[in-house]
CSV table of C-alpha atoms in Angstrom, one decimal:
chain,number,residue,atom,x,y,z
O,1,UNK,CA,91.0,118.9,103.3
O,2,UNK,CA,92.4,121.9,101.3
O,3,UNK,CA,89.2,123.5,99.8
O,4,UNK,CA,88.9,124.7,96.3
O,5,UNK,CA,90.5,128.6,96.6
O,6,UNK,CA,88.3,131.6,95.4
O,7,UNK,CA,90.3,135.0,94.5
O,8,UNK,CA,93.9,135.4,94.1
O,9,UNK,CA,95.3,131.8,93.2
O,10,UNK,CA,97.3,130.2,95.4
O,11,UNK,CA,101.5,129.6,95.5
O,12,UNK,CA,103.0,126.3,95.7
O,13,UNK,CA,106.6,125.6,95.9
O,14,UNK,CA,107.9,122.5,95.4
O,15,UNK,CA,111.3,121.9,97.4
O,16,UNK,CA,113.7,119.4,98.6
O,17,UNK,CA,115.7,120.0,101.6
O,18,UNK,CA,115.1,121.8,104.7
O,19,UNK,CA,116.9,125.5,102.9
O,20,UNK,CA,113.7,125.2,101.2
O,21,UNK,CA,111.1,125.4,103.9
O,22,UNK,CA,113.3,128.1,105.0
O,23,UNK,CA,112.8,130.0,102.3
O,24,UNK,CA,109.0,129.3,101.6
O,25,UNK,CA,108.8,130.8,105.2
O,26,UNK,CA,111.0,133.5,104.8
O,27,UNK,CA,108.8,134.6,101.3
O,28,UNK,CA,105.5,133.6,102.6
O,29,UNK,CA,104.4,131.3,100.2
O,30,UNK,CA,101.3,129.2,100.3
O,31,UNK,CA,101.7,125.7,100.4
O,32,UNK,CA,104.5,122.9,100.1
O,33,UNK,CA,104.7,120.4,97.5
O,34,UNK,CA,107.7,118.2,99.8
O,35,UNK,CA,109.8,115.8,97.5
O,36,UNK,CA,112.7,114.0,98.3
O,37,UNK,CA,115.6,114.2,95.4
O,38,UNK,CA,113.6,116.7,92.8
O,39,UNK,CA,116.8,116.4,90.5
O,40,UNK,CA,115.3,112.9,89.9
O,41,UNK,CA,111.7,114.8,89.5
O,42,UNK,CA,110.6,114.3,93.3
O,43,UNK,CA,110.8,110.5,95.4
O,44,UNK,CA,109.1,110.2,99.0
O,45,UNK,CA,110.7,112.4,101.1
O,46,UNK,CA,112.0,111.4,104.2
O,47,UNK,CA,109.9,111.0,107.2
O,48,UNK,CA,112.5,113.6,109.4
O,49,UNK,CA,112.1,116.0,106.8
O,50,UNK,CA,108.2,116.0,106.8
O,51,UNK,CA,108.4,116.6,110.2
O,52,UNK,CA,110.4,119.6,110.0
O,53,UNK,CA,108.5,121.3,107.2
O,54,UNK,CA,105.2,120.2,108.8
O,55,UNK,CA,106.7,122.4,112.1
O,56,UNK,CA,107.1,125.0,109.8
O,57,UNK,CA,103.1,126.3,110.3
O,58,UNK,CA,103.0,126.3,106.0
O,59,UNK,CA,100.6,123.7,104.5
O,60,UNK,CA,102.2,120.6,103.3
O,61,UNK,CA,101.7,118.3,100.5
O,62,UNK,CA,104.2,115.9,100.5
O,63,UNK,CA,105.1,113.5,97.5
O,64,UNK,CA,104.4,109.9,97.4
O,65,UNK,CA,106.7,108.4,94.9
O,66,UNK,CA,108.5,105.3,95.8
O,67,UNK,CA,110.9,105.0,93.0
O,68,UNK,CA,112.2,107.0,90.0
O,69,UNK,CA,111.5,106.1,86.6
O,70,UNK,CA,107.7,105.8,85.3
O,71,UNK,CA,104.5,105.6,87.0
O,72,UNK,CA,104.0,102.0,86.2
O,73,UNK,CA,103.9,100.2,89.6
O,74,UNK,CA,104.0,96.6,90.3
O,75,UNK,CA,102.2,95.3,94.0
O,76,UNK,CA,105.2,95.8,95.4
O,77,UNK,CA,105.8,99.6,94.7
O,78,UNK,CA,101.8,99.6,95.2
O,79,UNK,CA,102.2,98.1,98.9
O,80,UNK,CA,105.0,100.4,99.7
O,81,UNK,CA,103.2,103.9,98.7
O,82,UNK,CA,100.1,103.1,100.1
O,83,UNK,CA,102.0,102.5,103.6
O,84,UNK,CA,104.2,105.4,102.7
O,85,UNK,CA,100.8,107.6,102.7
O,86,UNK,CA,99.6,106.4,105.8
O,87,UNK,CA,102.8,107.3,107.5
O,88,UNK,CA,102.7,111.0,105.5
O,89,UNK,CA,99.1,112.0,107.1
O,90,UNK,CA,100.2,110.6,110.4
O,91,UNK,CA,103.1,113.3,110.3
O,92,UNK,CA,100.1,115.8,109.7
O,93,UNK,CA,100.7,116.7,106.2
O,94,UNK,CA,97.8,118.5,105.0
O,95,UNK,CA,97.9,116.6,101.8
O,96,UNK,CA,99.7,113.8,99.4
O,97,UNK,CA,100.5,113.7,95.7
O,98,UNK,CA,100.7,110.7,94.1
O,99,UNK,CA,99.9,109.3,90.5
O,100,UNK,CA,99.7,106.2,88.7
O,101,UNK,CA,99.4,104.8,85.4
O,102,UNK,CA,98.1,101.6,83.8
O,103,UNK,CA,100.0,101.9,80.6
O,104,UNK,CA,101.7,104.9,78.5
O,105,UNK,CA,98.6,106.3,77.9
O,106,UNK,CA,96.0,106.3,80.6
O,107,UNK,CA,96.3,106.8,84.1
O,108,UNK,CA,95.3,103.7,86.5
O,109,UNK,CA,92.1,104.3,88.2
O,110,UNK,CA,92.5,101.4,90.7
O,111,UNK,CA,95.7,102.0,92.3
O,112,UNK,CA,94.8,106.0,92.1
O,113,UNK,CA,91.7,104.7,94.0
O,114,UNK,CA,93.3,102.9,96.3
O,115,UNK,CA,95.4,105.6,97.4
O,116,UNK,CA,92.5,108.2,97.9
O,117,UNK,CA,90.6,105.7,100.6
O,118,UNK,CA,94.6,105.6,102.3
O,119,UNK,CA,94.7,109.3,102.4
O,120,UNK,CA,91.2,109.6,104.3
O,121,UNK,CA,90.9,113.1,105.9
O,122,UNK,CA,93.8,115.2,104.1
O,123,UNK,CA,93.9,116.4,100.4
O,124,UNK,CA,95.6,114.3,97.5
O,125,UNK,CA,96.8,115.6,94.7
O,126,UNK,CA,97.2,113.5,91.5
O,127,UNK,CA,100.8,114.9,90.1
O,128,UNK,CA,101.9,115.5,86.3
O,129,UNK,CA,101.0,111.6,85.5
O,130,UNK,CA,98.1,113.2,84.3
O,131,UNK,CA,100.4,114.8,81.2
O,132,UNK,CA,100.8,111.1,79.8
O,133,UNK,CA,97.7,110.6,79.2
O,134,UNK,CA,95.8,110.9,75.9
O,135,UNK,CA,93.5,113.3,76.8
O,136,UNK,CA,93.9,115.1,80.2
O,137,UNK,CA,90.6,116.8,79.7
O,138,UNK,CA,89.2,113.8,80.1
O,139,UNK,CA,91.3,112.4,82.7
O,140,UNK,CA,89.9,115.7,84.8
O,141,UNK,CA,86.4,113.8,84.8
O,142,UNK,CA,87.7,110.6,85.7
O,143,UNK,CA,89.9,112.1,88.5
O,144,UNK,CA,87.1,114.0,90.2
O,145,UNK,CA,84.9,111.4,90.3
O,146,UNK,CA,87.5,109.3,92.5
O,147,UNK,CA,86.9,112.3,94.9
O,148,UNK,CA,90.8,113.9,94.3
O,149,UNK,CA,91.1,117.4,95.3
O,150,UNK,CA,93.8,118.9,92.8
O,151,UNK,CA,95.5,117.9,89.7
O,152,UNK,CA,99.1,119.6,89.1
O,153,UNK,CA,99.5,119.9,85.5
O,154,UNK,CA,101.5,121.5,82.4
O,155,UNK,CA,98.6,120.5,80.0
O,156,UNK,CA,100.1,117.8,78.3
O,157,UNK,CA,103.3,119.8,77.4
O,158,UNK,CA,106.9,120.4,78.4
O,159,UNK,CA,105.8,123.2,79.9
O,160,UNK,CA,102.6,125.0,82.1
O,161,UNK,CA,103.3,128.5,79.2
O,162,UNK,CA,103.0,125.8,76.1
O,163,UNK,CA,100.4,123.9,77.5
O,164,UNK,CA,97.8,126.8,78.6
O,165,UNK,CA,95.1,126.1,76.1
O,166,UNK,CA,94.6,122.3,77.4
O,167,UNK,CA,95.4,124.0,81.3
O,168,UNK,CA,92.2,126.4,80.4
O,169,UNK,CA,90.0,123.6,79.1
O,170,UNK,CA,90.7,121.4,82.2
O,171,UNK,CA,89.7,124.2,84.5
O,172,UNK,CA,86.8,124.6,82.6
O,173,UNK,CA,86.4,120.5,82.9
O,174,UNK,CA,86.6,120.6,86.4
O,175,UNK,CA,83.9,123.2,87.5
O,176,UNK,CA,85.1,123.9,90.9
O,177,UNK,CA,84.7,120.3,91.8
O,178,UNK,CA,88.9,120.2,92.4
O,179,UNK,CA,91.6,122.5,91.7
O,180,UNK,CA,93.9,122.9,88.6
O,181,UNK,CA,97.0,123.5,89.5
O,182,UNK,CA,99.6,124.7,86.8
O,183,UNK,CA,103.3,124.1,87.1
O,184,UNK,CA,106.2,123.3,85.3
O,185,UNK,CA,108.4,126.4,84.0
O,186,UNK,CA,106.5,128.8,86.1
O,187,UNK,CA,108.0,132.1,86.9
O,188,UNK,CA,108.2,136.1,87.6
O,189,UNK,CA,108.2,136.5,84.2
O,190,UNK,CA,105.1,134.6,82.7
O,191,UNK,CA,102.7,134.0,86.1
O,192,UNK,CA,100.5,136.6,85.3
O,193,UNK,CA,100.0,136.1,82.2
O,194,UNK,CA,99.7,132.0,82.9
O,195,UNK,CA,96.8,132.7,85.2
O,196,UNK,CA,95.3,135.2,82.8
O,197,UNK,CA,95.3,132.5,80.4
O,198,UNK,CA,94.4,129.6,82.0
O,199,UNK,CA,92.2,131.0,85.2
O,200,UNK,CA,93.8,128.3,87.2
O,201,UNK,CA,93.5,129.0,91.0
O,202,UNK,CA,96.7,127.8,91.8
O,203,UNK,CA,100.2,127.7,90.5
O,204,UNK,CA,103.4,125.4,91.3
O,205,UNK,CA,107.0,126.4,91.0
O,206,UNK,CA,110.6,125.8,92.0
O,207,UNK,CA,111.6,129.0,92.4
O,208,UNK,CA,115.2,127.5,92.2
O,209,UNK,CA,118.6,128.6,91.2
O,210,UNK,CA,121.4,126.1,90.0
O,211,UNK,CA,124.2,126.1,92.2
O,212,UNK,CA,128.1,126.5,90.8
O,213,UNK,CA,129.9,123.2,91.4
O,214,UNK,CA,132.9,124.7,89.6
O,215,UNK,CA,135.0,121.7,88.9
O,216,UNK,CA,133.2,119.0,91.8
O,217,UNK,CA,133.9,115.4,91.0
O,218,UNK,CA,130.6,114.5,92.9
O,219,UNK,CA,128.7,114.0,89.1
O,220,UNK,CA,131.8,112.3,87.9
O,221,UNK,CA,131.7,109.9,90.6
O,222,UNK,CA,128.2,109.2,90.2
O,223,UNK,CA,127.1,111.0,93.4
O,224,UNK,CA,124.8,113.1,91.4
O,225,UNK,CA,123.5,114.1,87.6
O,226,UNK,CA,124.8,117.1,87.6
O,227,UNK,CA,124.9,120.4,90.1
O,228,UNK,CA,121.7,120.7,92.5
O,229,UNK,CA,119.0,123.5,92.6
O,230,UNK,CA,118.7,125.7,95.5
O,231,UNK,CA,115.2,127.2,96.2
O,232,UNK,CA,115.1,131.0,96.8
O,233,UNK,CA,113.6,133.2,98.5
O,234,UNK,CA,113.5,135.6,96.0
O,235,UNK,CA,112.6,134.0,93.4
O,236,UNK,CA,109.4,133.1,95.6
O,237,UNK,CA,108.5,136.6,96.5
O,238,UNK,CA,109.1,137.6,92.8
O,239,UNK,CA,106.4,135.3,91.9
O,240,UNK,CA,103.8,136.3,94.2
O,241,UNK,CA,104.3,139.8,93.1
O,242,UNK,CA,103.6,138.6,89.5
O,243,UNK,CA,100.6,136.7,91.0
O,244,UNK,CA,99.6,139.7,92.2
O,245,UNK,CA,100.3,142.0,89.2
O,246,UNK,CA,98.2,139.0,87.1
């Protein structure tokens, strides 16, 4: 299991397609969050895919997320992630993330359960569910004593910069027991200060630019929501200069 990191905090880059593990290589990053379809906020990526980034030699956490939409599941969508984790450590991802909730407010400690005992012998990682809930504070407790290792988090807000205050308090919740890791708007530009506020241990990213459809009819034809992100490689290395500066 990935352990709890001590020093410089850690860079995880969330990507899609295999461009992506290209470019964590090519930049060096850390880790892997591995979605399928990130425009829709990350699904299960496919099985071919983990395979290739797992090859890669960079740690992967690969997203369990049978559908889009909320994080209310029914037994079926249940059924289907729990098998779809099995199949993920089998690959030899070095982690999952996954999250669950039992209404709009509170996260479902049964299913979230559940899926711990099905990911015996990697890391999980309960994913921005957690900034739903009431309190997330709170939720930190709860979630380390199901035995997770990380919670990726924005603190409650839009994004990881507005929500430092409640990022800080759940590191301070957490007392090494798991990792806090920040994410959502991350970049060159407010990294360092992110960590300085928040002494998180780890950070998450996309490191993405937009590409130019110019005048595509793939949206139009409802192929897509709109023109796809590309990670890059130096937007990752820009990053882990401002981790470095922070």
């Amino acid at each position: 299991m990935s352990p709890v990191r001590t020093g410089v905090p850690l860079l995880e880059i969330c990507i899609d397609d295999a461009d992506g593990v290209a470019a964590v290589v090519a930049a060096g990053a850390d880790r892997i969050e591995l979605c399928g379809a990130l425009g829709l906020g990350g699904l299960t990526p496919s099985a071919a895919l983990v395979a290739h980034a797992v090859e890669s030699g960079v740690p992967v956490h690969a997203m369990v997320r049978p559908r889009d939409g909320d994080f209310r599941y029914d037994a079926a969508d249940i059924a289907l992630a729990t098998d779809e984790i099995r199949r993920m450590v089998a690959l030899g991802v070095a982690g999952v993330v996954v999250g669950a909730m039992a209404d709009d407010r509170q996260l479902d400690l049964d299913v979230l359960a559940r899926w711990r005992d099905a990911a015996a012998g990697v890391a999980i990682v309960l994913h921005r569910a957690v900034d739903l809930v009431a309190d997330p504070v709170e939720a930190v407790e709860q979630v380390a004593a199901l035995g997770y290792d990380h919670i990726l988090t924005s603190g409650g807000a839009a994004t990881a910069e507005q929500g430092a205050d409640v990022i800080a308090a759940m590191v301070r919740q957490a007392r090494g027991r798991l990792s806090i890791i920040a994410g959502s708007g991350v970049s060159a530009n407010n990294v360092a200060g992110l960590i300085a506020r928040t002494g998180v241990d780890a950070v998450h990213a996309s490191a993405s630019v937009r590409e130019d459809w110019g005048d595509s009819r793939v949206p139009a034809m409802g192929f897509a929501v709109g023109p796809r992100r590309r990670t890059s490689a130096d937007r990752i290395a820009a990053i882990r200069q401002g981790i470095g500066e922070g």
